[in-house]
Amino acid sequence: MKETLFERQQQMMNYLLQGKPTIKDHIVQQGAITVDTRLHIYRNAYQQRLRETIDTDHPVTGVYIGDELFDQLVQQYTISYPSSYRSLRHFCDELPSFLADQEPFSEHPQIAELARFERLLLTVFDASDAPVIGLRELSGLKAPDWPNMKIQFHPSVRVFESPWNVVSVWQAIKDDLPPPNSLPSSEACLLWRNQQRMTEFVHLNLPELCMFREFRQGSSFAQVCEALLNVVPDDELSACAVNVLSKWAQHGLIGSLYGNE
Amino acid sequence: MTKKNYGFGLGLRTDHFVDVIETQPNVDWFEVVTENFMVAGGKPKNFLHQIRRDYPIFMHGVSLSIGSVDPLDTAYLSELKKLADEVEPLWISDHLCFTGMGKINSHDLLPLPYSEEAINHVADRIIQVQDFLGRQILLENVSSYLTYTDSQCSEWEFISEIVKKADCHILLDINNIYVSARNHGFDPLDYINAIDPARVKQFHLAGHSDYGDYVIDTHDQDIADPVWDLYEKALVRFGATSTMIERDDNIPPLGDLIAELDIARGISHRVFGNDIDLTQRRARG
């Protein structure tokens, strides 16, 4: 019974996505507007909407690659990855992997990395809300509870590690400055949404990255300190650990402490 | 006939979040695009909760795809219900259209053939949605640019039959009637006069782009004079009805939209005088 409806919807989608013309035979010719024009209104809107979404979600990547490559990106990505999401918010979720795999973009791996950083900013932007603990709660932890103390980070907290200096490139373009040359580097950034719900990020030094990785995988403070010994001299360990934890608490990165239940 | 009239609302847009919170504008309610708030958390959702404390909210979806031949998306419906439990909207609405099939989303409001098959298909799905949500929904007429050869009736007969069969209500977009009338060459009054007033719970007003031969529903312009004229006729036919302006692009300052909303208020005043019963006028502190 639903065969006609099914067929018509399939034909309409095939037209929108691939320009297949079979739907034309099922559209009424009315007045001065041709069937082609009527259909084109829909296809144009479809393509325009997806283009705007890529542009809105990845403005810096767009500027970085320039208009010509951006046109190519839009054309190839919208064909390769038609949206299977109900919200356009996720339409570009596969864009970084597309850019990493697809020529000519794959010839410049920093493009995919830049897009990956922009996606992560969006993830942080609408991650779950949750309470955080501040410096006072952290410093209120009793001495015997420190060794077993573990950290649950705020749901928005993410780390971005890249073999390219794309965060510096992103920042320069955002500030309307000429971007630095793309260079292989080992950048690591911590991203989070602050208490005013603004997205922030800072570069991580090696001790910070070490501590974040350890806490993230569920290590206790004692285990974190042990790992930290690989990158920090003995006599600086305590000061370094306390300093990093204080910074995280001040920035509102720590959701809760556990491990001493 | 009594009808709940919630007064004059605006589509809540990101550009206006702060203004709304800080200035508490003279708007009776706000309508939000449902999918924009189907996120775990973050700033927009926090703004919504803040604004919800001061204004009633209508939830307006774009992804229900009630006409699609794909199975109903139960995950989407669950999220919709969850958000509705949080926001407690006065109405939940979506569009009489399909947005995709085969799990691919066009992110557009695509027209259906006005056929018996489509009527039965859509009505059956609305019943399922309403059962799931435990409440009636509003369906909005979309603007359209083509007619399928399968269509056996007019758009107004199509929507009337569906809402009767499914026992749901109508969000009548006055601009969409005008746009479709121009694109298909029918008289918009034929549309308005054929719709059962008891089914119409809300009006949308919006701007369009006129290309001479055809008109596109762009929502990026002020409301055009012929749409205002049609709005007045709709008020006469349907009685005082919750009305809002839906601006989606080229967003002007909040004050400009409120000035436009005042035009709607003026027309309503012209039609009804002061004799309007606002069911739930917002309490002002």
XYZ file of C-alpha atoms in Angstrom:
546
model
C 0.000 0.000 0.000
C 2.875 2.348 0.768
C 4.745 1.628 -2.425
C 3.963 4.911 -4.150
C 4.899 7.000 -1.146
C 8.098 5.002 -0.719
C 9.027 5.365 -4.361
C 8.329 9.094 -4.445
C 10.405 9.760 -1.338
C 13.233 7.661 -2.699
C 13.155 9.524 -6.002
C 13.109 12.885 -4.225
C 16.083 11.935 -2.046
C 17.972 10.568 -5.047
C 17.415 13.866 -6.789
C 18.569 15.931 -3.814
C 21.635 13.848 -3.075
C 22.738 12.789 -6.536
C 20.720 14.823 -9.027
C 19.001 11.692 -10.374
C 16.110 12.949 -12.531
C 13.478 10.178 -12.256
C 11.353 12.302 -9.914
C 10.721 14.779 -12.757
C 8.106 12.517 -14.323
C 6.070 12.730 -11.123
C 5.941 16.502 -10.719
C 3.003 18.486 -12.090
C 3.790 21.209 -14.621
C 2.068 24.308 -13.181
C 2.038 27.842 -14.563
C 5.204 29.618 -15.633
C 7.568 27.807 -13.289
C 9.184 24.784 -14.907
C 9.499 21.436 -13.168
C 13.280 21.840 -13.300
C 13.069 25.161 -11.465
C 10.733 23.733 -8.851
C 13.053 20.836 -8.157
C 16.132 23.020 -8.266
C 14.750 25.149 -5.422
C 14.937 22.075 -3.194
C 18.344 20.872 -4.376
C 19.836 24.318 -4.066
C 18.469 24.666 -0.515
C 19.852 21.230 0.399
C 23.335 22.012 -0.888
C 23.345 25.506 0.550
C 22.301 24.290 3.981
C 25.090 21.718 4.166
C 27.644 24.206 2.913
C 26.609 26.714 5.576
C 26.907 24.033 8.222
C 30.478 23.181 7.239
C 31.308 26.870 7.098
C 29.743 27.580 10.499
C 31.313 24.602 12.257
C 34.738 24.909 10.613
C 35.337 28.594 9.904
C 39.073 28.452 10.582
C 39.627 25.359 8.448
C 37.734 27.185 5.690
C 39.971 30.237 5.901
C 43.093 28.089 6.113
C 42.438 26.117 2.934
C 41.009 29.032 0.925
C 37.871 29.334 -1.205
C 38.854 26.973 -3.999
C 39.739 24.019 -1.791
C 36.768 24.782 0.457
C 34.421 24.469 -2.545
C 36.030 21.133 -3.337
C 35.709 20.030 0.283
C 32.000 20.895 0.359
C 31.312 19.098 -2.871
C 33.188 15.920 -1.990
C 32.137 15.721 1.650
C 28.423 16.269 1.022
C 28.454 13.497 -1.589
C 30.562 11.102 0.494
C 28.827 11.754 3.806
C 25.161 12.688 3.373
C 23.729 13.528 6.771
C 22.433 10.619 8.772
C 21.864 12.841 11.795
C 18.673 14.529 12.872
C 20.633 17.624 13.863
C 23.065 19.433 11.599
C 25.220 19.804 14.698
C 26.686 16.381 13.863
C 26.809 16.624 10.074
C 30.565 17.299 10.113
C 31.471 14.631 12.651
C 33.270 12.629 9.956
C 34.977 15.647 8.409
C 38.379 15.166 10.126
C 38.638 11.538 9.030
C 37.429 12.486 5.533
C 40.145 15.134 5.290
C 42.751 12.692 6.572
C 41.852 10.078 3.951
C 40.751 12.008 0.890
C 43.036 13.591 -1.667
C 44.010 16.353 -2.119
C 43.384 17.137 1.564
C 45.248 14.075 2.800
C 48.421 15.433 1.197
C 48.363 18.134 3.895
C 47.643 16.243 7.118
C 47.506 19.431 9.179
C 44.130 20.256 7.521
C 42.478 17.225 9.098
C 44.109 18.071 12.423
C 42.824 21.637 12.295
C 39.304 20.354 11.605
C 39.662 17.859 14.459
C 40.519 20.704 16.827
C 37.482 22.716 15.691
C 35.237 19.685 16.237
C 36.595 19.242 19.721
C 35.730 22.866 20.520
C 32.117 22.065 19.584
C 32.127 18.931 21.735
C 33.286 20.989 24.692
C 30.694 23.682 23.942
C 27.663 21.427 24.426
C 28.984 18.726 26.768
C 26.892 17.883 29.826
C 26.649 20.326 32.686
C 27.950 19.227 36.071
C 29.063 20.837 39.324
C 32.769 21.451 39.894
C 34.879 21.705 43.015
C 37.098 24.697 43.673
C 40.377 25.310 45.381
C 38.768 25.343 48.821
C 37.401 21.794 48.492
C 40.720 20.593 47.113
C 42.765 22.099 49.911
C 40.244 20.773 52.424
C 41.238 17.215 51.583
C 42.762 15.600 54.687
C 46.399 14.476 54.492
C 45.652 10.729 54.824
C 43.184 10.956 51.921
C 45.644 12.364 49.403
C 47.383 9.141 48.275
C 44.106 7.447 47.218
C 42.519 10.578 45.835
C 41.236 10.251 42.247
C 39.729 12.886 40.004
C 36.509 12.928 38.011
C 36.902 15.709 35.485
C 34.036 17.970 34.400
C 32.289 16.336 31.387
C 33.475 19.115 29.071
C 37.187 18.503 29.710
C 39.085 17.160 26.708
C 42.702 16.921 25.714
C 43.872 17.590 22.169
C 47.183 16.111 21.119
C 48.434 16.641 17.607
C 51.604 16.030 15.639
C 51.041 19.435 13.979
C 51.045 22.972 15.358
C 47.416 23.464 14.396
C 46.335 25.120 17.634
C 48.762 27.941 16.948
C 47.444 28.114 13.391
C 43.853 28.173 14.690
C 44.648 30.946 17.167
C 46.383 33.119 14.567
C 43.529 32.832 12.065
C 40.999 33.498 14.814
C 42.938 36.653 15.704
C 43.073 37.716 12.045
C 46.833 37.268 11.969
C 48.889 35.443 9.356
C 49.087 31.832 10.515
C 52.500 30.369 11.301
C 53.877 27.813 8.869
C 52.434 24.387 9.505
C 55.093 22.357 11.194
C 55.265 18.943 12.749
C 55.237 19.456 16.504
C 53.883 17.748 19.551
C 51.156 20.109 20.678
C 48.902 19.200 23.559
C 46.011 21.324 24.742
C 43.496 21.028 27.493
C 40.009 22.231 26.562
C 37.064 22.841 28.851
C 33.977 24.962 29.343
C 34.377 27.442 32.164
C 31.834 28.466 34.780
C 30.563 31.224 32.458
C 30.054 28.408 29.933
C 32.704 29.782 27.597
C 35.037 27.350 25.879
C 38.676 27.748 26.927
C 41.913 25.964 26.186
C 45.513 26.089 27.377
C 48.644 24.440 26.114
C 49.847 21.617 28.332
C 53.456 21.118 29.333
C 54.781 17.609 29.806
C 54.092 17.297 33.563
C 50.525 18.574 33.090
C 49.920 16.167 30.238
C 51.354 13.306 32.283
C 49.114 14.129 35.243
C 46.022 14.527 33.060
C 46.548 11.200 31.304
C 47.063 9.401 34.599
C 44.061 10.925 36.370
C 41.914 10.415 33.278
C 42.623 6.691 33.290
C 41.661 6.452 36.960
C 45.033 6.583 38.689
C 45.227 7.728 42.284
C 47.281 10.734 43.352
C 50.044 8.385 44.590
C 50.158 6.647 41.196
C 50.111 9.994 39.392
C 53.086 11.180 41.443
C 54.946 8.005 40.602
C 54.368 8.582 36.890
C 55.293 12.219 37.288
C 58.734 11.214 38.529
C 59.533 10.267 34.906
C 59.233 13.865 33.788
C 59.913 15.989 36.897
C 62.921 15.950 39.264
C 62.248 14.523 42.750
C 62.629 17.797 44.549
C 60.117 19.577 42.287
C 57.485 16.866 42.318
C 55.263 18.060 45.170
C 55.268 21.679 44.104
C 54.559 20.708 40.518
C 51.666 18.381 41.392
C 50.050 20.856 43.769
C 50.496 23.673 41.304
C 48.801 21.756 38.475
C 45.931 20.594 40.675
C 45.380 24.120 41.982
C 45.242 25.448 38.438
C 42.679 22.808 37.444
C 40.552 23.597 40.480
C 40.694 27.335 39.780
C 39.688 26.768 36.155
C 36.742 24.594 37.180
C 38.045 21.417 35.551
C 37.553 19.100 38.511
C 34.056 17.673 38.836
C 34.648 15.636 41.972
C 37.219 13.771 44.061
C 36.813 10.113 44.887
C 38.848 7.098 45.958
C 38.443 7.483 49.715
C 34.886 6.191 50.069
C -15.941 27.827 20.894
C -13.220 28.688 23.372
C -9.611 28.558 22.390
C -6.482 28.957 24.452
C -4.777 32.095 23.260
C -1.330 32.623 24.709
C -0.792 35.970 23.013
C 2.221 37.037 20.992
C 5.519 35.170 20.899
C 8.866 35.157 19.170
C 11.167 32.442 17.956
C 14.032 32.392 20.457
C 17.333 32.816 18.639
C 20.926 32.622 19.880
C 21.573 36.271 18.995
C 18.920 37.359 21.476
C 19.587 35.120 24.491
C 21.374 37.782 26.526
C 18.987 40.584 25.503
C 15.977 38.527 26.541
C 17.454 37.760 29.954
C 18.652 41.293 30.576
C 15.741 43.294 29.173
C 12.764 40.978 29.835
C 11.034 42.141 26.646
C 7.311 42.484 26.212
C 6.775 39.076 24.644
C 4.201 36.636 25.984
C 6.141 33.461 25.181
C 9.062 32.119 23.174
C 9.201 29.268 20.722
C 12.402 27.224 20.547
C 13.633 24.919 17.816
C 13.499 21.630 19.684
C 16.582 20.009 18.154
C 18.815 22.949 19.126
C 18.345 21.983 22.755
C 18.627 18.217 22.405
C 22.179 18.505 23.676
C 23.730 17.332 26.911
C 24.416 20.785 28.294
C 26.262 24.024 27.672
C 25.453 27.659 27.238
C 22.360 27.582 24.979
C 20.631 25.058 27.191
C 21.456 27.081 30.263
C 19.999 30.183 28.590
C 16.845 28.231 27.788
C 16.422 27.229 31.422
C 16.943 30.822 32.527
C 14.440 32.156 30.008
C 12.012 29.381 30.883
C 11.801 30.784 34.396
C 10.265 33.999 33.036
C 8.435 32.970 29.886
C 6.264 30.086 28.713
C 7.912 28.047 25.968
C 6.577 26.387 22.823
C 8.731 23.593 21.363
C 8.922 23.493 17.569
C 10.695 20.540 15.946
C 12.134 20.041 12.484
C 13.126 16.366 12.588
C 10.038 14.355 13.443
C 9.708 13.520 9.735
C 6.136 12.487 10.310
C 5.569 11.693 6.641
C 8.671 9.581 6.077
C 8.373 5.940 5.100
C 11.215 5.205 7.547
C 10.057 3.820 10.892
C 9.450 6.456 13.554
C 12.707 7.305 15.289
C 12.063 6.122 18.823
C 15.375 7.507 20.091
C 14.339 10.923 18.816
C 10.919 10.602 20.418
C 12.507 9.676 23.742
C 14.754 12.740 23.594
C 11.774 14.872 22.631
C 9.825 13.615 25.619
C 12.802 14.152 27.918
C 13.210 17.745 26.752
C 9.470 18.334 27.052
C 9.584 17.067 30.637
C 12.354 19.585 31.343
C 10.851 22.552 29.541
C 7.117 21.857 30.044
C 6.131 23.555 26.783
C 2.632 24.848 26.198
C 2.673 23.171 22.781
C 4.896 20.752 20.887
C 4.833 21.138 17.143
C 6.526 19.863 14.001
C 5.883 19.931 10.260
C 3.618 18.071 7.881
C 6.362 16.791 5.621
C 9.142 14.238 5.386
C 12.746 15.201 5.984
C 14.488 12.104 4.736
C 14.425 8.349 4.215
C 16.783 5.416 4.407
C 18.269 7.093 7.485
C 19.517 9.996 5.381
C 18.330 13.419 6.478
C 17.837 16.191 3.921
C 17.428 18.741 6.731
C 14.633 20.202 4.649
C 10.861 20.090 4.964
C 10.006 18.077 1.872
C 6.445 17.953 0.589
C 4.273 14.848 0.545
C 1.899 13.765 -2.185
C -1.629 14.660 -1.145
C -2.876 11.104 -1.476
C -5.018 8.738 0.566
C -1.940 6.608 1.147
C -0.074 9.558 2.642
C -3.083 10.645 4.731
C -3.384 7.217 6.324
C 0.356 6.868 6.769
C 0.799 10.262 8.439
C -2.332 10.043 10.602
C -1.281 6.649 11.885
C 2.160 7.971 12.830
C 0.769 11.068 14.551
C -1.393 8.821 16.694
C 1.707 6.829 17.661
C 3.638 10.011 18.481
C 0.794 11.449 20.547
C 0.396 8.169 22.413
C 4.115 8.145 23.157
C 4.221 11.761 24.302
C 0.924 11.515 26.139
C -0.303 14.755 24.593
C -1.624 16.226 21.375
C 0.791 17.881 18.995
C 0.479 20.646 16.417
C 1.407 20.068 12.798
C 2.538 22.960 10.650
C 1.754 23.407 6.977
C 5.040 23.776 5.074
C 5.739 26.056 2.144
C 6.026 24.060 -1.047
C 7.384 24.524 -4.521
C 6.064 21.472 -6.325
C 3.041 19.196 -6.574
C 3.347 15.463 -7.180
C 1.270 13.864 -9.904
C 0.049 11.435 -7.202
C -1.809 14.190 -5.359
C -5.543 13.568 -5.293
C -6.681 16.590 -3.301
C -5.698 20.113 -2.292
C -3.225 20.790 0.505
C -6.002 22.116 2.743
C -8.057 18.976 2.215
C -4.956 16.911 2.931
C -4.110 18.594 6.226
C -7.763 18.742 7.319
C -8.229 15.037 6.776
C -5.024 14.162 8.625
C -5.727 16.250 11.718
C -9.260 14.873 11.893
C -8.093 11.272 11.594
C -5.211 11.715 14.053
C -7.034 14.146 16.349
C -4.126 16.551 16.456
C -4.018 20.310 15.958
C -2.659 22.746 13.415
C 0.074 25.326 13.599
C -0.987 27.455 10.675
C 1.902 29.277 9.050
C 0.302 32.240 7.317
C 3.419 33.032 5.319
C 3.653 29.442 4.106
C 0.080 29.605 2.843
C 0.947 32.773 0.943
C 4.185 31.323 -0.451
C 2.515 28.096 -1.573
C -0.450 29.998 -3.014
C 1.902 32.047 -5.176
C 3.955 29.020 -6.221
C 0.943 26.861 -7.061
C -1.507 29.512 -8.186
C -4.304 29.007 -5.667
C -6.251 31.562 -3.667
C -4.909 31.631 -0.083
C -8.392 32.398 1.184
C -9.611 29.063 -0.200
C -7.030 27.473 2.094
C -7.942 29.510 5.161
C -11.686 29.128 4.682
C -11.394 25.349 4.414
C -9.559 24.791 7.699
C -11.570 23.941 10.802
C -11.052 26.827 13.283
C -11.244 24.434 16.219
C -8.047 22.724 15.037
C -5.875 25.851 14.743
C -3.919 26.557 17.932
C -1.060 28.709 16.720
C -0.006 30.991 13.867
C 3.444 31.522 12.450
C 4.335 34.721 10.642
C 7.560 35.089 8.662
C 9.203 36.853 5.766
C 9.921 35.475 2.316
C 11.894 36.358 -0.813
C 9.897 37.229 -3.885
C 11.522 36.269 -7.201
C 8.595 37.314 -9.366
C 7.642 33.969 -10.858
C 8.001 32.240 -7.535
C 8.436 32.969 -3.843
C 10.839 31.301 -1.418
C 10.177 30.959 2.270
C 13.495 32.358 3.467
C 12.584 33.661 6.949
C 15.230 36.350 6.501
C 13.032 39.345 5.744
C 10.382 41.446 7.421
C 6.854 40.131 7.013
C 5.434 41.260 3.671
C 2.216 43.276 3.376
C 0.187 40.526 1.656
C 1.030 38.222 4.577
C -0.155 40.829 7.066
C -3.402 41.113 5.073
C -3.804 37.363 5.164
C -3.068 37.316 8.902
C -5.941 39.731 9.485
C -8.285 37.508 7.493
C -7.029 34.479 9.419
C -7.806 36.201 12.724
C -11.328 36.896 11.519
C -11.768 33.255 10.528
C -9.998 31.507 13.423
C -10.477 33.954 16.291
C -7.742 35.202 18.605
C -4.896 32.723 18.217
C -1.381 32.486 19.687
C 0.821 34.213 17.122
C 4.550 34.367 16.671
C 7.200 35.687 14.328
C 9.692 33.161 13.044
C 12.930 34.775 11.917
C 15.753 32.367 11.105
C 18.301 34.342 9.135
C 19.516 37.908 8.734
C 18.438 38.274 12.353
C 17.731 41.886 13.342
C 18.054 43.325 16.872
C 15.453 42.023 19.309
C 13.779 45.445 19.415
C 13.087 45.310 15.668
C 11.346 41.953 16.010
C 9.283 43.214 18.922
C 8.295 46.234 16.815
C 7.166 43.752 14.142
C 5.295 41.784 16.774
C 3.558 45.028 17.732
C 2.210 45.204 14.177
C 0.611 41.804 14.777
C -0.765 43.078 18.071
C -2.165 46.132 16.282
C -3.907 44.000 13.672
C -5.337 41.806 16.387
C -6.556 44.890 18.212
C -8.161 46.134 15.022
C -10.012 42.836 14.608
C -10.992 42.158 18.211
C -10.658 45.461 20.013
C -9.685 44.847 23.618
C -11.872 41.806 23.808
C -9.084 39.208 23.841
C -8.884 36.592 26.503
C -5.249 35.806 27.063
C -5.234 32.401 28.666
C -1.877 32.625 30.277
C -0.513 36.138 30.276
C 2.977 36.058 31.650
C 3.294 37.167 35.237
C 5.517 40.217 35.497
C 7.658 40.921 38.495
